[in-house]
Coordinates of C-alpha atoms in Angstrom, one line a residue:
M1 CA 5.1 131.4 103.8
T2 CA 3.4 127.8 103.1
V3 CA -0.2 127.2 103.7
E4 CA 1.7 124.5 105.8
H5 CA 3.9 126.7 107.4
Q6 CA 0.5 129.2 108.3
D7 CA -1.0 126.3 109.4
V8 CA 1.5 125.1 112.0
L9 CA 2.7 128.3 113.2
N10 CA -1.0 128.8 114.0
F11 CA -1.5 126.1 116.0
V12 CA 2.1 126.9 118.6
L13 CA 0.9 130.4 118.6
K14 CA -2.4 128.7 120.2
Q15 CA -0.2 126.8 122.9
S16 CA 1.8 128.1 126.0
P17 CA 3.9 129.8 126.9
F18 CA 4.1 131.3 122.7
N19 CA 0.5 132.3 123.4
E20 CA 1.8 135.1 126.6
L21 CA 5.3 136.1 124.6
P22 CA 5.6 138.1 120.9
I23 CA 4.7 136.0 117.9
A24 CA 8.4 136.5 116.8
S25 CA 9.1 133.3 120.0
A26 CA 6.4 131.1 117.7
H27 CA 8.3 132.3 114.2
Y28 CA 11.8 131.0 115.5
F29 CA 9.8 127.7 117.2
V30 CA 8.6 127.3 113.8
N31 CA 11.6 127.9 111.3
H32 CA 14.0 126.1 113.8
A33 CA 11.5 122.8 114.6
E34 CA 11.3 119.2 112.7
V35 CA 8.1 117.6 111.8
I36 CA 8.1 113.4 112.7
Y37 CA 4.4 111.7 112.3
L38 CA 4.7 108.3 115.0
T39 CA 3.5 105.3 114.1
V40 CA 3.5 101.8 115.7
H41 CA 5.9 100.9 113.9
N42 CA 8.4 103.9 114.2
Q43 CA 7.5 104.8 118.2
A44 CA 10.9 102.5 119.3
D45 CA 12.9 104.8 117.7
A46 CA 11.2 108.0 119.5
L47 CA 13.1 109.6 122.6
Q48 CA 16.0 107.3 121.5
D49 CA 18.2 110.2 119.2
E50 CA 21.6 111.6 121.0
E51 CA 20.1 114.6 120.7
K52 CA 17.6 115.9 122.9
Y53 CA 14.7 117.4 122.0
L54 CA 11.8 119.6 123.1
Y55 CA 8.9 117.6 121.4
L56 CA 5.3 119.1 121.1
V57 CA 2.3 117.1 120.2
R58 CA 0.5 118.4 117.2
T59 CA -1.8 115.4 116.6
G60 CA -2.3 112.0 117.6
I61 CA -2.1 110.4 121.0
F62 CA 0.9 109.1 122.5
D63 CA 1.6 107.8 126.7
L64 CA 5.4 108.5 128.1
V65 CA 5.8 105.2 129.4
D66 CA 8.6 104.5 132.8
T67 CA 11.5 102.0 132.8
T68 CA 9.0 99.7 135.2
G69 CA 6.3 99.6 132.3
E70 CA 3.7 102.6 133.8
V71 CA 2.6 104.7 132.4
V72 CA 3.4 108.3 133.4
T73 CA 0.9 110.4 131.6
R74 CA -1.2 110.6 128.5
L75 CA -0.3 113.5 125.4
S76 CA -2.0 115.4 123.0
A77 CA -2.4 117.5 120.7
G78 CA -0.7 121.0 122.9
D79 CA 1.7 118.5 125.3
Y80 CA 5.1 118.8 125.9
F81 CA 7.7 116.2 127.0
G82 CA 11.5 116.2 127.1
Y83 CA 11.9 119.6 128.5
P84 CA 13.1 117.7 132.6
S85 CA 16.4 116.4 130.1
L86 CA 16.8 119.8 128.4
L87 CA 16.9 121.0 131.5
T88 CA 18.9 119.2 133.6
G89 CA 21.0 117.3 131.2
E90 CA 19.9 113.7 131.7
E91 CA 19.6 111.1 129.4
I92 CA 15.8 110.1 128.6
K93 CA 14.9 106.9 130.2
N94 CA 11.0 106.8 129.3
R95 CA 9.8 105.8 125.6
L96 CA 6.4 106.4 124.0
E97 CA 3.5 104.1 123.3
V98 CA 1.8 105.2 120.1
Q99 CA -2.1 104.9 120.7
S100 CA -2.9 107.0 117.9
P101 CA -0.6 108.6 115.2
G102 CA 0.1 111.5 114.5
L103 CA 2.5 114.6 114.2
I104 CA 5.1 115.6 116.7
L105 CA 7.2 119.0 116.0
L106 CA 10.8 118.7 117.6
L107 CA 13.0 121.7 118.4
P108 CA 16.3 121.0 119.0
Q109 CA 18.5 121.7 122.5
A110 CA 19.7 124.9 120.8
G111 CA 16.7 126.0 119.9
F112 CA 15.6 125.4 123.2
D113 CA 18.5 126.9 124.8
F114 CA 17.9 130.0 122.9
L115 CA 14.2 130.4 123.5
R116 CA 15.3 130.1 127.2
H117 CA 17.4 133.0 127.2
E118 CA 15.4 135.6 125.1
Y119 CA 12.2 134.7 127.1
K120 CA 11.7 135.1 130.4
V121 CA 8.2 133.4 130.1
F122 CA 9.2 130.4 128.0
E123 CA 12.2 129.4 130.7
Q124 CA 9.7 129.4 133.5
H125 CA 6.8 127.3 132.5
F126 CA 9.2 124.4 132.0
V127 CA 10.7 125.2 135.2
R128 CA 7.5 125.2 136.4
A129 CA 6.1 122.6 134.3
H130 CA 9.3 120.0 136.0
K131 CA 8.9 121.1 139.6
K132 CA 4.5 119.9 139.1
R133 CA 7.0 116.4 137.3
L134 CA 9.4 116.8 140.0
L135 CA 6.8 116.8 142.9
S136 CA 4.5 114.3 140.3
S137 CA 7.1 112.1 140.9
H138 CA 6.9 112.3 144.9
Y139 CA 4.0 112.0 145.2
Q140 CA 4.1 108.6 143.1
E141 CA 7.0 107.5 145.0
R142 CA 5.1 107.8 148.3
G143 CA 2.1 106.5 146.9
K144 CA 4.9 103.4 145.9
G145 CA 5.8 103.0 149.2
W146 CA 2.6 101.9 150.2
S147 CA -1.0 102.2 148.3
E148 CA 0.4 101.5 144.8
R149 CA 2.5 99.0 145.6
K150 CA 1.6 95.6 144.8
I151 CA 0.5 93.2 147.0
S152 CA 2.8 90.9 146.1
K153 CA 5.2 92.6 147.4
L154 CA 4.5 93.3 150.8
M155 CA 4.2 89.4 152.2
T156 CA 7.4 88.4 154.2
K157 CA 6.3 85.5 155.0
S158 CA 5.1 82.5 152.8
A159 CA 1.8 81.3 153.3
V160 CA 1.4 78.8 156.5
V161 CA -1.4 76.7 155.3
L162 CA -3.2 73.4 157.5
E163 CA -5.3 70.9 156.3
P164 CA -9.5 70.9 157.5
T165 CA -8.9 67.8 159.3
A166 CA -6.1 69.5 161.3
S167 CA -6.6 69.8 165.3
I168 CA -7.8 73.8 166.3
V169 CA -4.7 72.6 169.0
E170 CA -2.3 71.8 165.9
A171 CA -3.0 75.2 164.3
A172 CA -2.3 76.9 167.8
K173 CA 1.5 75.6 167.5
V174 CA 2.0 76.2 164.0
M175 CA 1.0 79.7 164.3
Q176 CA 3.2 79.7 167.6
S177 CA 6.4 78.4 165.3
E178 CA 5.8 79.9 162.3
G179 CA 5.3 83.4 164.2
V180 CA 1.5 84.2 162.4
S181 CA -1.4 85.2 163.7
S182 CA -3.5 83.3 161.3
V183 CA -3.3 80.0 159.8
M184 CA -5.1 79.5 155.7
I185 CA -6.8 76.1 155.4
T186 CA -6.8 74.6 152.2
E187 CA -8.2 71.7 150.5
G188 CA -6.4 70.7 146.8
G189 CA -4.1 73.6 147.0
Q190 CA -7.2 75.7 146.9
L191 CA -8.4 77.9 149.4
H192 CA -11.5 77.6 152.0
G193 CA -10.9 79.0 154.9
V194 CA -9.5 81.7 157.4
V195 CA -8.1 80.9 161.5
T196 CA -6.7 84.2 163.5
D197 CA -5.6 84.2 166.7
R198 CA -8.7 85.8 167.8
D199 CA -10.8 82.7 166.4
L200 CA -8.9 81.0 168.9
R201 CA -9.3 83.0 171.5
N202 CA -13.4 83.7 170.8
R203 CA -14.5 80.4 169.7
V204 CA -12.0 78.0 171.5
L205 CA -11.1 79.7 174.4
A206 CA -14.0 82.0 176.0
S207 CA -16.7 78.6 174.0
E208 CA -14.6 76.1 176.1
L209 CA -14.0 73.9 173.1
D210 CA -12.2 70.9 172.5
P211 CA -9.4 71.9 171.3
A212 CA -8.3 68.0 169.6
M213 CA -11.8 69.7 167.4
P214 CA -10.6 70.0 163.8
V215 CA -9.9 73.7 162.3
S216 CA -12.4 73.8 160.1
S217 CA -15.3 73.9 163.0
I218 CA -13.6 77.5 164.3
M219 CA -12.6 78.9 160.7
T220 CA -13.9 81.5 159.2
P221 CA -15.0 79.5 155.9
E222 CA -15.2 81.2 152.0
P223 CA -12.5 84.3 153.3
K224 CA -11.9 87.7 151.2
F225 CA -9.4 87.6 149.7
I226 CA -6.6 89.4 146.6
F227 CA -4.9 88.4 144.2
E228 CA -0.8 88.9 144.5
N229 CA -0.2 91.7 141.3
N230 CA -3.9 94.0 143.4
R231 CA -2.3 97.2 144.8
V232 CA -1.8 97.4 148.6
F233 CA -4.8 100.2 148.0
S234 CA -7.4 97.3 147.2
A235 CA -6.0 95.1 150.0
L236 CA -7.3 98.5 152.0
H237 CA -10.4 98.8 150.5
L238 CA -11.1 95.0 151.3
M239 CA -10.2 95.8 155.3
L240 CA -12.3 98.7 155.0
K241 CA -14.8 97.9 153.5
H242 CA -15.3 94.2 154.8
N243 CA -14.4 95.5 158.8
I244 CA -11.5 92.1 158.4
H245 CA -7.4 92.3 160.2
H246 CA -6.2 89.4 158.3
L247 CA -6.4 89.1 154.5
P248 CA -5.2 86.4 152.5
V249 CA -2.6 86.7 148.9
L250 CA -3.6 84.3 146.1
N251 CA -1.9 83.7 142.5
E252 CA -3.7 83.9 139.6
E253 CA -4.7 79.9 139.8
R254 CA -6.2 80.9 143.6
V255 CA -3.4 79.1 145.2
P256 CA -1.9 80.6 148.7
L257 CA 1.0 83.2 148.6
G258 CA 1.1 84.5 151.8
M259 CA -1.2 86.4 154.3
V260 CA -1.2 90.6 154.4
T261 CA -2.5 92.1 157.5
S262 CA -4.2 94.8 159.2
T263 CA -0.3 95.9 161.1
D264 CA 2.0 95.2 157.9
L265 CA -0.3 98.5 156.0
L266 CA -0.1 100.3 159.0
R267 CA 3.7 99.7 159.3
L268 CA 3.6 101.5 155.6
Q269 CA 2.0 105.2 156.3
N270 CA 1.0 107.5 158.7
S271 CA -2.6 108.0 158.9
D272 CA -4.4 105.3 160.0
P273 CA -7.8 105.0 158.3
V274 CA -8.1 101.1 159.3
Q275 CA -7.8 101.5 162.8
L276 CA -10.4 104.5 162.5
I277 CA -13.0 102.3 160.6
G278 CA -12.6 99.5 163.2
Q279 CA -13.0 102.1 166.0
L280 CA -16.5 103.0 164.3
Y281 CA -17.2 98.9 164.2
K282 CA -16.4 99.2 167.7
A283 CA -18.2 102.0 168.8
S284 CA -20.3 101.9 172.2
S285 CA -22.4 104.6 171.4
A286 CA -23.9 107.0 168.5
Q287 CA -22.1 109.8 170.9
E288 CA -19.2 107.5 170.5
L289 CA -19.9 107.4 166.6
K290 CA -20.0 111.2 166.9
L291 CA -16.7 111.8 168.0
L292 CA -14.7 109.6 165.8
A293 CA -16.5 111.0 162.3
K294 CA -15.4 114.1 164.0
E295 CA -11.4 112.6 162.9
I296 CA -12.4 111.9 159.9
P297 CA -11.9 115.7 157.9
V298 CA -8.8 115.8 158.6
L299 CA -8.2 112.1 158.3
L300 CA -8.8 112.5 154.7
R301 CA -6.8 115.4 153.8
S302 CA -3.5 113.6 155.2
F303 CA -5.0 110.3 153.6
S304 CA -4.9 113.2 150.5
N305 CA -0.8 114.0 150.3
T306 CA -0.4 110.3 150.9
V307 CA -1.5 108.8 147.4
E308 CA -1.0 110.1 143.7
D309 CA -4.6 109.5 142.5
I310 CA -6.7 112.0 145.4
S311 CA -10.3 110.0 144.5
F312 CA -8.5 107.2 146.3
V313 CA -10.1 109.6 149.2
G314 CA -13.8 108.6 147.8
T315 CA -12.9 105.2 148.0
L316 CA -12.1 105.9 151.7
L317 CA -15.2 107.8 152.3
S318 CA -17.4 105.3 151.4
G319 CA -15.9 103.2 153.5
L320 CA -15.9 105.2 156.3
T321 CA -20.0 106.1 155.5
D322 CA -20.4 102.6 155.3
A323 CA -19.0 101.3 158.8
L324 CA -21.0 104.3 160.4
M325 CA -23.9 102.2 159.3
S326 CA -23.5 99.1 159.9
R327 CA -22.8 99.9 163.5
L328 CA -26.2 102.8 163.8
T329 CA -27.8 99.7 162.6
E330 CA -26.3 97.1 165.2
L331 CA -26.8 99.5 168.2
F332 CA -30.6 100.3 166.9
V333 CA -30.9 96.4 167.0
K334 CA -29.4 96.5 170.5
Q335 CA -31.1 99.1 171.9
H336 CA -34.7 97.6 170.6
G337 CA -34.3 94.0 169.5
D338 CA -34.1 91.7 166.6
A339 CA -36.0 93.0 163.4
P340 CA -39.3 91.3 163.0
C341 CA -38.2 89.8 159.5
S342 CA -35.0 89.7 157.3
F343 CA -33.8 93.0 155.9
C344 CA -30.8 94.8 154.4
W345 CA -29.3 98.2 153.9
I346 CA -28.3 99.9 149.9
C347 CA -27.1 103.1 149.9
F348 CA -26.8 105.0 146.2
G349 CA -25.5 107.8 144.3
S350 CA -22.3 108.5 145.5
Q351 CA -21.9 106.5 147.8
A352 CA -22.9 103.6 145.9
R353 CA -20.5 104.1 143.3
E354 CA -17.7 104.6 146.0
E355 CA -16.9 107.7 144.5
Q356 CA -18.3 110.0 148.1
T357 CA -16.4 113.9 148.9
L358 CA -15.9 115.8 151.6
D359 CA -19.8 117.9 150.8
S360 CA -21.4 114.6 149.6
D361 CA -25.0 113.8 151.2
Q362 CA -26.9 110.7 152.4
D363 CA -28.6 108.1 149.8
N364 CA -30.1 105.2 151.3
G365 CA -32.9 102.7 151.4
L366 CA -34.1 98.9 153.2
I367 CA -35.4 96.4 152.0
F368 CA -37.4 93.7 153.7
A369 CA -38.6 90.0 153.3
N370 CA -41.9 90.0 151.3
D371 CA -43.4 88.2 153.7
I372 CA -43.9 91.7 156.2
K373 CA -46.6 92.3 158.1
P374 CA -48.3 95.7 158.1
A375 CA -47.4 96.1 162.2
E376 CA -44.1 95.5 161.6
R377 CA -42.8 98.2 159.2
A378 CA -42.7 100.8 162.2
Y379 CA -39.8 99.0 163.2
F380 CA -38.3 99.7 159.8
A381 CA -39.5 103.1 160.1
S382 CA -37.7 104.2 163.7
L383 CA -34.2 102.4 161.9
G384 CA -34.3 104.4 159.5
A385 CA -35.1 107.5 161.1
F386 CA -32.8 106.1 163.6
V387 CA -29.5 105.5 161.0
T388 CA -30.6 109.0 159.2
R389 CA -30.7 111.6 162.1
H390 CA -27.3 109.8 163.2
L391 CA -25.2 110.0 160.0
V392 CA -26.8 114.2 160.6
E393 CA -24.9 113.8 163.3
C394 CA -21.3 112.0 161.8
G395 CA -21.5 115.1 159.4
I396 CA -22.8 113.0 156.0
R397 CA -25.5 115.3 155.3
A398 CA -29.4 115.0 155.4
C399 CA -30.0 114.4 150.9
P400 CA -31.8 117.4 150.3
G401 CA -34.2 114.8 147.7
N402 CA -35.3 113.3 151.0
I403 CA -33.8 109.5 149.7
M404 CA -33.0 108.3 153.0
A405 CA -34.5 105.1 154.6
S406 CA -36.6 107.1 156.6
N407 CA -39.0 107.7 154.1
E408 CA -41.4 105.4 153.4
Q409 CA -40.9 105.8 149.2
C410 CA -37.2 104.5 150.7
R411 CA -38.6 101.2 152.4
G412 CA -40.0 98.6 151.0
T413 CA -39.8 94.5 150.4
V414 CA -38.5 92.6 146.9
R415 CA -41.7 92.8 145.3
E416 CA -42.3 97.1 146.0
W417 CA -39.0 97.9 145.3
T418 CA -39.3 96.1 141.9
A419 CA -42.4 97.5 141.4
R420 CA -40.7 100.6 141.9
F421 CA -38.0 100.1 139.0
E422 CA -40.6 99.3 136.6
K423 CA -43.0 102.4 136.6
W424 CA -39.6 104.3 136.3
M425 CA -38.9 102.4 133.2
T426 CA -42.2 101.7 132.0
A427 CA -43.3 105.6 132.0
P428 CA -40.0 107.4 131.2
T429 CA -40.7 110.8 132.5
P430 CA -37.7 113.4 134.1
Q431 CA -38.4 112.4 138.1
A432 CA -38.3 109.2 136.5
M433 CA -35.9 109.3 134.5
L434 CA -33.7 111.2 137.6
N435 CA -34.7 108.1 139.8
C436 CA -32.8 106.4 138.0
K437 CA -30.0 107.9 138.1
I438 CA -30.2 107.7 141.6
F439 CA -31.4 104.4 142.5
F440 CA -29.7 102.0 139.4
D441 CA -26.3 103.1 141.0
R442 CA -27.0 100.5 144.3
R443 CA -25.3 98.8 146.7
F444 CA -25.3 96.4 149.5
I445 CA -24.0 97.4 152.7
C446 CA -25.6 94.7 155.8
G447 CA -27.6 92.7 156.4
D448 CA -29.6 89.7 154.4
Q449 CA -27.9 90.1 151.1
S450 CA -30.1 87.2 149.9
L451 CA -32.5 90.6 149.3
Y452 CA -30.2 92.7 147.0
Q453 CA -29.9 89.4 145.3
S454 CA -33.2 88.8 144.8
L455 CA -33.6 92.3 144.2
N456 CA -30.8 92.9 141.5
S457 CA -32.4 89.3 139.2
Q458 CA -35.8 91.2 139.2
L459 CA -33.8 93.9 137.4
G460 CA -32.0 92.4 135.6
E461 CA -34.8 90.5 133.9
I462 CA -36.8 94.1 133.4
S463 CA -34.2 96.5 132.2
Q464 CA -33.9 95.6 128.3
Q465 CA -36.7 97.4 127.2
E466 CA -35.5 100.0 124.2
L467 CA -37.8 102.6 125.0
F468 CA -36.4 103.2 128.4
F469 CA -32.6 103.9 127.1
A470 CA -33.5 105.7 124.6
A471 CA -35.6 108.4 127.1
M472 CA -32.2 107.9 129.2
A473 CA -29.8 108.7 126.2
T474 CA -32.5 111.9 125.5
D475 CA -31.7 112.6 129.0
I476 CA -28.3 112.6 129.2
S477 CA -28.1 114.8 126.1
T478 CA -30.1 117.9 127.9
N479 CA -26.6 119.0 129.9
S480 CA -24.0 120.0 128.1
V481 CA -20.3 120.5 128.8
P482 CA -19.4 124.4 129.8
I483 CA -17.4 125.5 126.5
G484 CA -18.5 127.3 123.8
L485 CA -17.6 128.6 120.6
F486 CA -14.1 129.1 119.4
Q487 CA -12.8 126.3 123.0
Q488 CA -14.0 129.3 125.2
F489 CA -15.1 128.0 128.9
K490 CA -19.0 129.2 129.7
L491 CA -18.6 130.0 133.2
Q492 CA -21.6 130.6 135.9
R493 CA -21.5 133.1 138.3
G494 CA -22.2 133.3 142.1
K495 CA -24.1 135.7 144.1
D496 CA -20.6 136.9 145.0
K497 CA -19.3 137.3 141.3
H498 CA -17.2 135.1 141.4
K499 CA -17.2 132.7 138.1
Y500 CA -16.9 129.3 138.3
L501 CA -17.1 126.1 136.8
D502 CA -19.1 123.5 138.3
L503 CA -16.9 120.3 137.5
K504 CA -19.7 117.4 139.7
T505 CA -22.9 118.7 137.6
R506 CA -21.1 119.9 133.6
G507 CA -18.7 117.4 133.9
I508 CA -18.6 114.5 136.4
A509 CA -22.6 113.4 136.3
I510 CA -22.4 112.9 132.6
V511 CA -19.2 110.8 132.3
N512 CA -21.5 108.6 135.3
D513 CA -24.5 109.2 133.7
L514 CA -23.0 107.4 130.3
V515 CA -20.9 104.7 131.6
R516 CA -24.5 103.5 133.7
I517 CA -26.4 104.0 130.5
Y518 CA -24.2 101.8 128.8
A519 CA -22.9 99.5 132.1
L520 CA -26.7 98.6 132.6
K521 CA -27.1 97.5 128.5
S522 CA -24.6 94.7 129.5
G523 CA -26.1 93.6 131.7
I524 CA -23.1 95.1 134.7
T525 CA -24.0 95.0 138.2
K526 CA -21.0 97.2 139.5
A527 CA -22.3 100.6 140.5
N528 CA -18.7 102.0 140.7
T529 CA -17.4 104.7 137.5
Q530 CA -14.5 102.8 136.6
A531 CA -15.6 98.9 138.0
R532 CA -18.7 99.7 135.9
L533 CA -15.7 101.2 132.7
K534 CA -13.5 97.7 133.5
A535 CA -16.3 95.6 133.0
L536 CA -16.9 96.8 129.9
E537 CA -13.9 95.7 127.8
A538 CA -15.5 92.2 128.0
H539 CA -18.5 94.2 125.2
T540 CA -18.7 95.4 122.8
Q541 CA -20.9 98.8 124.1
L542 CA -17.7 100.7 124.0
S543 CA -14.8 100.6 122.1
Q544 CA -11.2 100.5 124.0
S545 CA -10.6 103.8 123.7
D546 CA -13.7 105.0 124.2
I547 CA -13.5 103.1 127.5
Y548 CA -9.7 104.7 127.5
N549 CA -11.4 108.6 126.8
L550 CA -13.9 108.4 129.2
Q551 CA -11.7 107.1 132.3
D552 CA -9.2 109.7 131.9
C553 CA -11.5 112.1 132.2
W554 CA -13.7 110.8 135.3
R555 CA -9.7 110.5 137.1
F556 CA -8.9 114.6 135.3
L557 CA -12.0 115.9 136.5
T558 CA -12.3 114.0 140.1
Q559 CA -8.9 115.0 141.1
L560 CA -9.6 118.8 140.2
R561 CA -13.2 118.4 141.9
L562 CA -11.4 117.0 145.2
R563 CA -8.5 118.9 144.7
S564 CA -10.3 122.3 145.4
Q565 CA -12.3 121.1 147.9
I566 CA -9.7 119.4 149.8
E567 CA -7.9 122.9 149.8
Q568 CA -11.1 125.3 150.4
H569 CA -11.8 127.7 147.8
Q570 CA -13.9 130.7 148.3
L571 CA -15.7 128.9 145.6
P572 CA -19.3 126.7 145.6
S573 CA -18.8 122.9 146.5
N574 CA -17.6 121.1 143.4
C575 CA -16.9 124.5 141.3
I576 CA -13.5 125.8 140.5
N577 CA -12.2 128.5 138.6
P578 CA -10.0 127.8 135.8
E579 CA -8.0 131.0 135.9
S580 CA -6.7 129.6 139.0
L581 CA -4.8 126.7 136.6
S582 CA -1.7 126.2 134.9
S583 CA -1.7 126.7 131.0
L584 CA -2.0 122.8 130.9
E585 CA -4.6 122.0 133.2
R586 CA -6.6 124.8 131.0
H587 CA -6.1 122.9 127.9
Q588 CA -6.8 119.2 129.3
L589 CA -9.6 120.3 131.2
K590 CA -11.3 121.4 127.5
E591 CA -10.0 118.3 125.8
A592 CA -11.9 116.3 128.5
F593 CA -15.0 118.8 128.2
H594 CA -14.4 117.8 124.4
L595 CA -14.3 114.3 124.8
I596 CA -17.0 114.0 127.3
K597 CA -18.9 116.5 124.4
Q598 CA -18.2 113.4 121.7
A599 CA -19.6 110.4 123.9
Q600 CA -22.8 112.2 124.7
Q601 CA -23.3 112.8 121.2
A602 CA -22.6 109.0 120.0
C603 CA -24.3 107.8 122.9
V604 CA -27.5 109.9 121.5
F605 CA -27.3 107.9 118.5
K606 CA -26.9 104.8 119.6
F607 CA -29.9 104.2 121.3
A608 CA -32.0 107.6 120.9
R609 CA -31.6 108.1 117.0
G610 CA -35.3 106.5 116.6
S611 CA -36.9 108.7 119.0
L612 CA -35.9 111.9 118.2

């Protein structure tokens, strides 16, 4: 046996299902397999052979792409493909795109059939894998039915538009004749505003406004909008976040194409987050909010079955929490009178990143005007206590570290907040670094947005100190992924002696930390991890492959974490037992941890090498 042959055999023996079979099975595979080196130059020929094969990736990275151009899965060392056609006899319709060239082992149909009939475990492995693929496709099709569908496929009418000088009565007649509940106001072909049937009721009839006045006098100026190639879920997210029911759709030249309404979305799905968010914003009391909040866990579990990527659940839950905070603030103002000065709510941590889970706690604060008088601060202390207390009663638990607006240290003027951040950045103690991890993930919720923008502007001027980035990178390196020698999982043991991995602390949090430092260095103000990675594509801090790897790792770990929470396993929150995973999932998990470790080392080298 040659050294090369032995090397291939050793590789195959480590892969499932051969690691569960007699060694003779691996010898058979290696003796009957062909080897090809796949590059971008010959990728068009892959999967085109009339004979069918079982493909096993030895080295390299490849995307399996379907007929619509969507990436079905990313393949790396140890991944199989081609088995659905071997099992069913159907033609291969997918194609390969090479991301990194490498070697692929090809076992012909005859060899696959021999192993399948000779070893029951071999057959069961690929039958299960095929069922999983079918299930994934089933959920994907369900998702494409609404959440993954492009906005352009949802619109049933072309844009109904009017000039700003048109009269209100003319707008009402156009809406009636077109059978629509809204009309877009355009100027020079560009979106200028929106008028809805609600505007006609509330701003015209209820106010006894002259219908001969120009429609621009009652329109909502600079409305939220979405581009035609965005997904339906993005529209849902905007509606949830801003409590709106009409969303203009524009092309890339920002010309209006049509309108999507909450009614359109409700026709596409059974679970109803749009309706719940609307009910939260309309709740007449804190007690009513608590009753509505009881529906959230059930809604989230139902929602998770309608989307392929259940990390969307985090976005939805964050939107619901935003709605609770906003409405509780309005209820407080209604009971206690207007605030003595301008203010705004901000959130931090997972809510700011729009990555909340069923176990997330509160992280929030208040900003108020610099000219606030000492006696006026009592109002905001009461506001902070009121909202955070009722959030707990709505199921959003209190922050163990007291990062809540009920804490005086989480309230302040723009100057006071800026001074806090500056202190953390110039004296980067361990506690200061912990504060930066929390407070540098922030997002506006409600109130006077100019205060939040002013804070962001101030922080942008002081957050480029090399010492600060070196301290952050060093801190990131202190948290390690749970992989030991020989790529074995390093498990923790709970009080009940169950063994588990903490996906949040030892995986997701590290990715969040890595993405945060690169985003801050690039001046990116977004808080969402995936949005930050997308924005980093326009900068040079990370290569495209590094960005892709971090995106994949974050999605995979988040999926595992949310699935575990939704299925309610008897383990600590955010944790899994890797033995409950399939062989393929365990392989992917190890690969994710390996990539995260590499990214940590690169981060330390980039930012902290001079300080070590």
